[in-house]
XYZ file of C-alpha atoms in Angstrom:
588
model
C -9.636 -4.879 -31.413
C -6.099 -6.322 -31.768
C -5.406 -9.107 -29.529
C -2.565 -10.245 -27.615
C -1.772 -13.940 -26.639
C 0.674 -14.353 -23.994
C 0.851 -17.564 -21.036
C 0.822 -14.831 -18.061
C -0.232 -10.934 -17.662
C 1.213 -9.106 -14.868
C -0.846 -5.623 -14.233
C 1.554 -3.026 -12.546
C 4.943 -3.138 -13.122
C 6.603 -1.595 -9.991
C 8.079 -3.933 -7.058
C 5.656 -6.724 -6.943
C 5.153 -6.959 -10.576
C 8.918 -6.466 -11.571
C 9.452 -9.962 -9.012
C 6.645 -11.601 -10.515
C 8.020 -10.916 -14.061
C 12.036 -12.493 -12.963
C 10.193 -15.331 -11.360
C 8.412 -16.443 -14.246
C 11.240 -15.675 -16.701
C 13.827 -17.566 -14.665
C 11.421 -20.613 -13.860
C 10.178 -21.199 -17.099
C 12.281 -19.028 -19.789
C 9.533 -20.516 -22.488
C 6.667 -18.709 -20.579
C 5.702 -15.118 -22.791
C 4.659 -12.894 -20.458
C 3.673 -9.405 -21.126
C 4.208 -6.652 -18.415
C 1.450 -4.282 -18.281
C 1.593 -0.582 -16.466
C -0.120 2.628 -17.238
C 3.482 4.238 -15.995
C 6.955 3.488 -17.076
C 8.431 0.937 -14.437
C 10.600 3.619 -13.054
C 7.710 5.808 -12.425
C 5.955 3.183 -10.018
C 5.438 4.161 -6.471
C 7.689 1.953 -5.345
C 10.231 4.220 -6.447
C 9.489 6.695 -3.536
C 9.797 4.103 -0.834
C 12.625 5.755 1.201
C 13.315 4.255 4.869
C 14.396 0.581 3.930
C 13.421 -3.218 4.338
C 13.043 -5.453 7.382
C 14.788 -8.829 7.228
C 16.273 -10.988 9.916
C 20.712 -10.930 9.352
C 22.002 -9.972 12.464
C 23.031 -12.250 15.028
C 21.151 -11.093 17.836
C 17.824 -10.919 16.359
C 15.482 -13.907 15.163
C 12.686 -15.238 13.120
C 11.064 -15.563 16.352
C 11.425 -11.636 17.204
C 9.799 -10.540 13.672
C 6.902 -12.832 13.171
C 6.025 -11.380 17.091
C 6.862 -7.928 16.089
C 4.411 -8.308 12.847
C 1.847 -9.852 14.878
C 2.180 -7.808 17.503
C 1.977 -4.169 15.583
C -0.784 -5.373 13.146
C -3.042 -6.282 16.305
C -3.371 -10.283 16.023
C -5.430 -9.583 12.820
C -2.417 -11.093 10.496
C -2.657 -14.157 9.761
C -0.006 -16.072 11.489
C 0.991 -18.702 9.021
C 1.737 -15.756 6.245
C 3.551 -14.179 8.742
C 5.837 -17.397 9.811
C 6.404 -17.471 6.011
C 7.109 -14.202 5.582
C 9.490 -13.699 8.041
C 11.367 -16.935 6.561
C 11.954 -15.698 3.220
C 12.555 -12.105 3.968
C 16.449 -12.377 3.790
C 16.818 -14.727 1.365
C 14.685 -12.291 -1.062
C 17.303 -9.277 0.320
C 20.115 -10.683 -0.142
C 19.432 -12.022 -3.540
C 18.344 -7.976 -4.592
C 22.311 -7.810 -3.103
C 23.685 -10.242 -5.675
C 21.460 -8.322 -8.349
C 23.481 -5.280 -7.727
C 21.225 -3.053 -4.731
C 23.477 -0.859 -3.139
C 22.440 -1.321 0.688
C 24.867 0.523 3.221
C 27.211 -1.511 4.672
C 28.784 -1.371 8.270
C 32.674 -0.600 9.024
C 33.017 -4.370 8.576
C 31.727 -4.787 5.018
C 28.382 -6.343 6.404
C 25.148 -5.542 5.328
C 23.702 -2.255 7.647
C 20.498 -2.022 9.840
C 18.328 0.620 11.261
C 15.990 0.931 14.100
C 12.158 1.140 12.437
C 9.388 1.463 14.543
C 7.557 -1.511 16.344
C 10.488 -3.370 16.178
C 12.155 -4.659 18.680
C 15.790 -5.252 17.049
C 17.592 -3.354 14.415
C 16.438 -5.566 11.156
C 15.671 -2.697 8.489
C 18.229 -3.051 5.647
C 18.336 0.717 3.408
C 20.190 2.470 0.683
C 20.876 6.001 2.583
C 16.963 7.075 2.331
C 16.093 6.010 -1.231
C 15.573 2.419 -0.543
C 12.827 2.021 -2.704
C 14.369 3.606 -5.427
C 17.513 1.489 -5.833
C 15.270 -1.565 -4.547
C 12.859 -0.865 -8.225
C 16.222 0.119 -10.403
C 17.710 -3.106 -9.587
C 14.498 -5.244 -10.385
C 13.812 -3.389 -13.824
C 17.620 -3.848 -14.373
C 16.985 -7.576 -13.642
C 14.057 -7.941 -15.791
C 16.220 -6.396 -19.314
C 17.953 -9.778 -19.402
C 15.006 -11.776 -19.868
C 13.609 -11.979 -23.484
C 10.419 -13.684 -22.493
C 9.165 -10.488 -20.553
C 7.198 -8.149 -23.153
C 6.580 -4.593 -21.886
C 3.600 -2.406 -22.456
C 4.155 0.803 -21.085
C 1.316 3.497 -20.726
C -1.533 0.936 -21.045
C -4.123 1.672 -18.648
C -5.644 -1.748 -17.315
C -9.814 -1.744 -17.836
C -11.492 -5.297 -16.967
C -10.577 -8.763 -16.464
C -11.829 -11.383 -19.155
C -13.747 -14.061 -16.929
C -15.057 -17.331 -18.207
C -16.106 -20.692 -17.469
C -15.137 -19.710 -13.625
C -11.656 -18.793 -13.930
C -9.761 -15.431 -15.507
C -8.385 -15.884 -18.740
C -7.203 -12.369 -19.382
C -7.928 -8.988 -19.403
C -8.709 -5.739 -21.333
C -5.951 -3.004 -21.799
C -6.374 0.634 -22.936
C -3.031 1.778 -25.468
C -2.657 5.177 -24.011
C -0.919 6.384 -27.112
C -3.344 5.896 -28.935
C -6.599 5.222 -27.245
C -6.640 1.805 -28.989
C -8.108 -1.325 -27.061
C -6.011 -4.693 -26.589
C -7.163 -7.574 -25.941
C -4.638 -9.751 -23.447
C -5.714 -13.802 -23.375
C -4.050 -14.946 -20.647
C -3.364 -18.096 -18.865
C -3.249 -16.455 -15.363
C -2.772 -12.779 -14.483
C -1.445 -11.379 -11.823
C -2.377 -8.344 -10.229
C 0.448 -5.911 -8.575
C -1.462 -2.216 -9.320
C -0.775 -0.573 -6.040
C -2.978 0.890 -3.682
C -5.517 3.223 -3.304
C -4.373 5.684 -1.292
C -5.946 8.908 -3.601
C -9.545 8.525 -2.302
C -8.097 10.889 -0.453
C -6.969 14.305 -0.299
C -3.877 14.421 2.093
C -1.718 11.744 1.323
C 2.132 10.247 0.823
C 0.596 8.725 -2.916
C 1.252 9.589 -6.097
C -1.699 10.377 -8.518
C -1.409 6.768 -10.019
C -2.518 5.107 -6.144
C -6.433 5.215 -7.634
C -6.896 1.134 -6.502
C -7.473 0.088 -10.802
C -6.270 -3.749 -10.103
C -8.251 -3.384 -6.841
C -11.441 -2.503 -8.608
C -11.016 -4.602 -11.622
C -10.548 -7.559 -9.123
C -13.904 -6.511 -7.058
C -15.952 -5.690 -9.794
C -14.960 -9.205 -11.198
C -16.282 -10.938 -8.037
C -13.345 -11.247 -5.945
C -13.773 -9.759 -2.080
C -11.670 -6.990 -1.129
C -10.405 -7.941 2.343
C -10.270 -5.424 5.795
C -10.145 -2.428 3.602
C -10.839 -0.419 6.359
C -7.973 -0.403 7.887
C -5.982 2.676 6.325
C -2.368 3.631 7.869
C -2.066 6.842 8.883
C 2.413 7.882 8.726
C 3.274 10.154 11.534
C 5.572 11.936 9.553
C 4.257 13.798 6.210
C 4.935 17.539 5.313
C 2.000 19.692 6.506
C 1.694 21.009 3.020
C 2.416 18.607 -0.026
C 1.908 15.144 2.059
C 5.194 14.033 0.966
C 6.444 11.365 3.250
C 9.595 11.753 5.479
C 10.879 8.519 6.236
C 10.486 7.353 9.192
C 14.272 6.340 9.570
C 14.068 10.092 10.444
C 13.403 8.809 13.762
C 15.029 5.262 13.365
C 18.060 7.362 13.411
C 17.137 9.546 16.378
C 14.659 12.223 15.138
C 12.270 13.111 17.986
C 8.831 14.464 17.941
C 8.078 17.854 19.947
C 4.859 20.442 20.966
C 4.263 23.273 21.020
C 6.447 23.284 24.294
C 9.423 21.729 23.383
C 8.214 18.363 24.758
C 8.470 14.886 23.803
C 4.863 14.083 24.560
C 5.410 10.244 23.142
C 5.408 9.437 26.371
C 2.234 10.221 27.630
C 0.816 7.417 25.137
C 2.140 4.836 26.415
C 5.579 4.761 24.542
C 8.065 6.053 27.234
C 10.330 6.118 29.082
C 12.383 9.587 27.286
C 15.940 8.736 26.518
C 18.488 10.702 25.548
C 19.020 12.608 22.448
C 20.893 10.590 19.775
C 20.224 7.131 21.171
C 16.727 5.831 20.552
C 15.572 2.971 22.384
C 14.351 0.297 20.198
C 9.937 -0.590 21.134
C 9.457 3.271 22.619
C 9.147 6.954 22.281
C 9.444 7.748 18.489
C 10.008 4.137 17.505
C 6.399 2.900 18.577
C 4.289 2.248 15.696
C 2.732 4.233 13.273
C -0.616 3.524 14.164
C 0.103 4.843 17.618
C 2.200 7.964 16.688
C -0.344 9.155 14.581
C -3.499 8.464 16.860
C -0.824 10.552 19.733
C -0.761 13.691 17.609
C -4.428 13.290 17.037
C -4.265 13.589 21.114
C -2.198 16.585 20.954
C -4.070 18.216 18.794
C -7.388 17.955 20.802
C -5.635 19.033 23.872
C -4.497 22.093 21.820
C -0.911 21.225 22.649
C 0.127 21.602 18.245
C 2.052 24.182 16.570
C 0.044 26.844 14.464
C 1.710 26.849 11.140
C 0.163 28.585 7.729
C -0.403 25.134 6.658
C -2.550 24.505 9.787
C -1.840 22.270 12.366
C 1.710 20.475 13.300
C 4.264 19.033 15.773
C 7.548 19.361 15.055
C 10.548 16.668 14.039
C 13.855 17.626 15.399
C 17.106 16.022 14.079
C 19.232 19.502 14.516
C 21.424 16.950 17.065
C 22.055 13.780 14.791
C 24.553 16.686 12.924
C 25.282 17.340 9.140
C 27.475 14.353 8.201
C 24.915 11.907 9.380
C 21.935 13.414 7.660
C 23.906 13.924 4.247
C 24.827 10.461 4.500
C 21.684 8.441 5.889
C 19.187 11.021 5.241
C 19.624 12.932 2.571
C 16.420 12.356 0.338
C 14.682 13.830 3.723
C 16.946 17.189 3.664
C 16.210 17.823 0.137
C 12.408 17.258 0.622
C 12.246 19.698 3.607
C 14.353 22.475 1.846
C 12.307 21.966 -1.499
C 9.150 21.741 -0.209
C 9.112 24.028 3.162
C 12.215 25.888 3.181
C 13.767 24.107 6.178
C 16.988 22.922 6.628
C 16.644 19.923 8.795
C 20.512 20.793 9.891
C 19.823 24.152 11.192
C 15.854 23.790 12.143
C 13.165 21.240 13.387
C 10.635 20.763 10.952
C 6.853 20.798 11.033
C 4.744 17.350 10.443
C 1.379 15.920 10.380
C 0.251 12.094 10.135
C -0.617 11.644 6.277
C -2.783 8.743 4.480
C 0.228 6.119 3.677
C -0.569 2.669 2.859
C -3.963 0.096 2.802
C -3.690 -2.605 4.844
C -6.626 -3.944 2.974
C -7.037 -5.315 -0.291
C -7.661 -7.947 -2.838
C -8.257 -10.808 -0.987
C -5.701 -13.580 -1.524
C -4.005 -16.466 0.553
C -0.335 -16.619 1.611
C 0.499 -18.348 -2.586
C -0.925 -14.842 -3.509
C -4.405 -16.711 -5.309
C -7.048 -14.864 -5.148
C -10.372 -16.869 -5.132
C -10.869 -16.630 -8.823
C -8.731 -19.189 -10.405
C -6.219 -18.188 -12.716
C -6.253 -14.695 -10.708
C -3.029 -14.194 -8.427
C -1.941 -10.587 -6.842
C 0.898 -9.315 -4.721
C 1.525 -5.497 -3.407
C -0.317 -3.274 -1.627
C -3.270 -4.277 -3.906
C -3.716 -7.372 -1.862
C -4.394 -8.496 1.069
C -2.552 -11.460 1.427
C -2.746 -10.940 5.776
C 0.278 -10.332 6.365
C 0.515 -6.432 8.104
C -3.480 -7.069 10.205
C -4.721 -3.998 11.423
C -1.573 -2.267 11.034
C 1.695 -2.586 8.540
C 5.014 -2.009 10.191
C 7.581 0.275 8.897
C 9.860 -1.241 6.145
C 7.627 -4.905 6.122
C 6.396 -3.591 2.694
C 8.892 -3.071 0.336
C 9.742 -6.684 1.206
C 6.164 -7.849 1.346
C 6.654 -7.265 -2.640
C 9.676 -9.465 -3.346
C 8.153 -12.458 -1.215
C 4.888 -12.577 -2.369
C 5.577 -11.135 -6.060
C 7.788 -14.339 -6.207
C 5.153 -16.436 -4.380
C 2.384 -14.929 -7.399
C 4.683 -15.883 -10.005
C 5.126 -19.542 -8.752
C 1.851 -20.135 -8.354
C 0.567 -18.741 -11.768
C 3.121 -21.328 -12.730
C 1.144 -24.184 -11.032
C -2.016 -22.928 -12.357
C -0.531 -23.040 -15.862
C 0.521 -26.656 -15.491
C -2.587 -27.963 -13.966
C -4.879 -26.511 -17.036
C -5.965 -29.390 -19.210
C -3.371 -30.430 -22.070
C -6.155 -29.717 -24.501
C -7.145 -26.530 -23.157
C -8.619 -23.985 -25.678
C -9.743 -20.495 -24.636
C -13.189 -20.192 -25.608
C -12.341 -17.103 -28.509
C -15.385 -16.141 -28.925
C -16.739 -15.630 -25.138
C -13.774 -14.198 -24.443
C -14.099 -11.564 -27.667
C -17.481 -11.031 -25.953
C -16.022 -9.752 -22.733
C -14.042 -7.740 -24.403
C -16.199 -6.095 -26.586
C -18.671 -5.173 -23.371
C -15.146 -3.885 -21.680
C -14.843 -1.707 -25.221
C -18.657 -0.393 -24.826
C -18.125 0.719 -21.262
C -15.461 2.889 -22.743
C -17.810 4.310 -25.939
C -20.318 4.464 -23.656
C -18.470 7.059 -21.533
C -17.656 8.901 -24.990
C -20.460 9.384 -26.554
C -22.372 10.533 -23.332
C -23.749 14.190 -24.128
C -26.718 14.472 -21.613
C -24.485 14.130 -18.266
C -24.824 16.528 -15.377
C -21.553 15.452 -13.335
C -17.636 16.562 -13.250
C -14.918 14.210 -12.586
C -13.171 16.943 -10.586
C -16.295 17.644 -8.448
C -17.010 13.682 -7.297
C -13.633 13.313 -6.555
C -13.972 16.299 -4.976
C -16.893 15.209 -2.840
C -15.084 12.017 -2.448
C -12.337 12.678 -1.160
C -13.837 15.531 1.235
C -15.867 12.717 2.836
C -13.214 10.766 3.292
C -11.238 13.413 5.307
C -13.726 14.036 7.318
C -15.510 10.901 8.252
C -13.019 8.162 7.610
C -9.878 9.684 9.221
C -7.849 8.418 12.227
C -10.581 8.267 14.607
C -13.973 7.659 13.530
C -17.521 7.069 14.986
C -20.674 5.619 13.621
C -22.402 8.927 12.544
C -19.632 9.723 10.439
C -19.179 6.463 8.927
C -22.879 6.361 7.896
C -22.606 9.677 6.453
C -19.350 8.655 4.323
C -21.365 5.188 3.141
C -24.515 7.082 2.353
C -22.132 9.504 0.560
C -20.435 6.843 -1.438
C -23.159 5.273 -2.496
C -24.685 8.695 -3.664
C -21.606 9.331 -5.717
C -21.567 5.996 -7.462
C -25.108 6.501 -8.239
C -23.518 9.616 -10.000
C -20.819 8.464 -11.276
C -22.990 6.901 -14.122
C -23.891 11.053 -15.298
C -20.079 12.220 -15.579
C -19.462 13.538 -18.600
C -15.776 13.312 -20.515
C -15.255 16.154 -22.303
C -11.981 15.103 -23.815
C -13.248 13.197 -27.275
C -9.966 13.056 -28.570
C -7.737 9.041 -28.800
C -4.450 10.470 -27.706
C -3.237 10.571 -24.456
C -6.767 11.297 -23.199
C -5.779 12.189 -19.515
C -9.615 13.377 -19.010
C -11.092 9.788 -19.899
C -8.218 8.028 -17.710
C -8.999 10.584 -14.771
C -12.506 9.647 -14.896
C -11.688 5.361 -14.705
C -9.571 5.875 -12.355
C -12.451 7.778 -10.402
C -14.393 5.093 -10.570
C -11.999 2.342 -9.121
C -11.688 4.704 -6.301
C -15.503 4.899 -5.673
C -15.309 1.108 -5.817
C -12.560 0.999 -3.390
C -14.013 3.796 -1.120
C -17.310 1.751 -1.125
C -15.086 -1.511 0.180
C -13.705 1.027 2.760
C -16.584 2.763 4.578
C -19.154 -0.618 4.285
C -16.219 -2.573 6.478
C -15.600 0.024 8.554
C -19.124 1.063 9.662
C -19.495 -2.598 10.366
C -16.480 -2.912 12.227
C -17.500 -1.965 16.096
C -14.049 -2.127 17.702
C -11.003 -0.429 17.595
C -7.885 -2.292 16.835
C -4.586 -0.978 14.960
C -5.321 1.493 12.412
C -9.227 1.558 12.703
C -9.786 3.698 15.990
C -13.175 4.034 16.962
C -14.306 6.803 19.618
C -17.857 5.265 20.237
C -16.190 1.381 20.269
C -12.803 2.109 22.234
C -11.890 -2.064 22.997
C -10.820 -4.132 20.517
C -13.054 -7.240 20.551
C -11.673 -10.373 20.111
C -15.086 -12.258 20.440
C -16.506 -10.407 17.932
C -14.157 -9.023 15.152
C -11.034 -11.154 15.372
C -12.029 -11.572 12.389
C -10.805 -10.282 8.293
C -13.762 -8.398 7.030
C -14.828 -9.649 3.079
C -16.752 -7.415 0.967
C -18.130 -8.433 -2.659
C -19.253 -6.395 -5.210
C -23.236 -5.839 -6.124
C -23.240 -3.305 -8.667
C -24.876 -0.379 -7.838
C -26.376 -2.143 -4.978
C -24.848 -2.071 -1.503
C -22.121 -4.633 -1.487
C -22.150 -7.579 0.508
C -20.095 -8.233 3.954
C -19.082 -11.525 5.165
C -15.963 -12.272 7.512
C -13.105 -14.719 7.570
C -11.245 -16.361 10.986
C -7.802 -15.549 11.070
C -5.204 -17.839 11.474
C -3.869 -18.542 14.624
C -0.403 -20.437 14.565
C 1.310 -19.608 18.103
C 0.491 -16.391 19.617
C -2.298 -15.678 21.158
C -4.115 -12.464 21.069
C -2.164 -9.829 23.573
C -1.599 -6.647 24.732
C 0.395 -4.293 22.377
C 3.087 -2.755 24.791
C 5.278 -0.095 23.674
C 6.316 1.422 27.193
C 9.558 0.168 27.167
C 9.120 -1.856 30.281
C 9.375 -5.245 29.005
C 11.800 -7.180 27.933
């Protein structure tokens, strides 16, 4: 097994990794740091990010008006001193992707534009037309070619993190190329995988979302944190799941029944106001917790449109007229014309909420450290507490940038604090390595198993639609953990058929099912335990959120094949009290 020395390894090279990678070049330009993803970095998903990213700029909005925005849309579960940091370094991280060369669109004036996003009470969402994310990851990979000390490994598919004497010290990589094993000694690594989004079936995700630096980082002992909080985004095509922004209706889109009717309204998100001139906090631009649970509403009362690919509503921008959608929305016209046949200039076009983004993940604190020292993360693979129950639109691409940078500084203080004469035990960490290179010959040389990937993830997935959807109730969430547990259990039978080294797509599909077993596992124990409802987690048999009870983050740890363990953590309270979430409009 060839090994790799290098002072920090960054798993996942879109957004979060990318800023973790400039951070440590730019801090410490003697630093080698190698830059691990089983995709090239312009094939992460942050690269279909399209709406844009919230940061304070304007003169009439405030710090003040974004940390209670956060706080407010994710339900008081975010923790409040994350968000108070957050909301500080947000536009200093924006404006330096400006001096880096992103294209945002600019006002009359030369300024830096804004959009409306939803759960926001000012315009704060800086974009580039509707392919934010895109010129947002072009612009850090451009950044990161100037910087010798980076060291890319494309197409290596992340297996297990080397643990010893009670801190990480590396990890094990798989050479996709050529099937061959590398071992990465590390003096911290950082973890920016993504999330986990494919457990299930209808989703925004690409196929690389399978949770890999989640799982690596729960199997290694570190808790995954409120995974069960999954956002739903109002507006995905009814027959791919690709995602239409939603500064489809930060620009005016509006959401219609079956009769024409803007039936926001009747969930607590009126008053209706006129075509063309959305008013910020209601109507379309409540958040996307709360659009998605209304069309769940419509569709019960039967008020949906019957479409061959099943049930929608319908998202009209027919009066925001051509030269505004070529120029702010293009992306979205494309999509809808590729994908359905509509042209969003000429027709309304149908929608249904779609699996989006995890509020949950690896459990770290607002320096991105995970509880295992020398273990840091950033992304949607952690959980750093920032987005609570529920993540509000355009928080996340920046979420990356502020706490990929935070990861990177911190590794840096880990680094420094290590004892001058510190030595990585070689051979214990050759011996986790060589166990992370049997679980892999172990999978290849299995002849006697009875189980498909395709079918458990089949299974999987299926479960998850069904039981662990927008609303839930505890029948359905016992089913899905008995079902999960039944499928890891399995899992230990499949069978790769694929013996071959190169490019083995088969043995990759099968890891990656496993992560997402792990994940799902993390999932459906915290949400069966969760009796409330609050943001994203909607509960039909517990319809109050309980502050008493479950103001709390939700920690499960790893057991094996065992049921995991659940413990809870406060969250941090800074300055605003837990409150009513009020999206009518009325307030000021």
């Amino acid at each position: 097994m060839e090994l790799i020395n290098t002072d920090v390894a960054i798993i996942g090279a879109g957004g979060a990794g990318l800023r973790a990678a400039i951070a440590l070049a730019e801090a410490d330009p003697t630093l080698r740091i190698a830059l691990i993803s089983k995709v090239y970095p312009m094939r992460s998903h942050t690269c279909a990010a399209e709406g844009g990213a919230a940061g304070v700029i304007k003169s009439d909005d405030s710090l003040d008006m974004h940390f209670d925005d956060t706080v407010g849309g994710g339900d008081w579960l975010s923790d409040q001193d994350c968000v108070e940091y957050f909301v500080k370094e947000a536009p200093k991280e924006l404006t330096q992707l400006e001096h880096w060369g992103c294209p945002w669109n600019r006002e009359t004036d030369g300024s830096v534009a804004v959009r409306p996003f939803g759960g926001m009470q000012k315009q704060r969402t800086w974009f580039a037309a509707d392919k934010s994310g895109f010129h947002i990851l072009h612009t850090l990979f451009q950044t990161t070619l100037q910087y010798p000390s980076i060291t890319r490994f494309d197409e290596y598919y992340a297996l297990d993190l080397l643990v010893d004497e009670g801190r990480c010290q590396g990890l094990t990589a798989m050479e996709m190329r050529s099937g061959m094993i590398k071992q990465f000694n590390a003096k911290a690594v950082i973890i920016a995988g993504g999330g986990a989004g494919r457990i299930f079936p209808f989703t925004t995700n690409g196929a690389i979302k399978t949770g890999d630096g989640m799982a690596m980082a729960y199997r290694a002992g570190v808790p995954l944190k409120d995974m069960e909080f999954v956002q739903y985004h109002p507006t995905g095509l009814p027959n791919t799941g690709s995602l239409l922004t939603e500064a489809c209706r930060g620009e005016g889109g509006v959401l219609v029944n079956k009769d024409g009717r803007r039936y926001l309204q009747d969930y607590g998100m009126g008053p209706e106001t006129p075509l063309g001139k959305p008013q910020l906090k209601t109507m379309e631009l409540g958040p996307r917790d709360r659009v998605s649970q209304a069309y769940w509403h419509e569709l019960q009362k039967g008020n949906t449109v019957s479409t061959q690919w099943g049930e929608c509503v319908m998202l009209d921008m027919r009066h925001l007229g051509e030269k505004c959608i070529n120029e702010r929305l293009p992306l979205v016209r494309e999509l809808a014309i590729a994908y359905l046949g509509v042209d969003i200039v000429k027709d309304p076009v149908p929608i249904r909420p779609v699996v989006h983004y995890m509020m949950g993940g690896i459990s770290t604190d607002m320096q991105a450290a995970t509880p295992l020292p020398g273990l840091f993360a950033a992304g949607e693979c952690a959980c750093v507490s920032l987005n609570g129950a529920n993540r509000l639109g355009s928080n996340s691409l920046v979420e990356l940038l502020v706490f990929g940078k935070s990861a990177a500084l911190s590794a840096i203080k880990h680094i420094q604090a290590l004892p001058a004469a510190n030595v990585a035990n070689a051979a214990a960490l050759a011996a986790r390595a060589g166990e992370s290179q049997a679980r892999i010959r172990a999978l290849f040389s299995r002849t006697d198993g009875t189980e498909s990937m395709s079918g458990l993830r089949k299974e999987m997935m299926d479960t998850m639609e069904k039981n662990v959807g927008i609303y839930r109730n505890e029948a359905g969430l016992q089913e899905a953990v008995d079902k999960i547990a039944a499928l890891r259990l399995r899992y230990q039978n499949v069978v790769v058929n694929d013996k071959s080294n190169v490019f083995n797509t088969d043995l990759f599909q099968v890891l990656e099912l496993g992560c997402m077993l792990d994940c799902a596992e993390a999932l459906t124990v915290g949400a069966l335990a969760r009796k409330e409802s609050r943001g994203a987690h909607q509960r039909l048999d517990f319809v109050q959120r309980d502050d008493a009870s479950y103001m709390r983050h939700s920690m499960v740890y790893y057991q094996g094949l065992n049921a995991p363990r659940l413990d809870y953590l406060d969250v941090v309270i800074t300055k605003s009290p837990p409150g009513v979430r009020d999206y009518s409009g009325d307030h000021k």
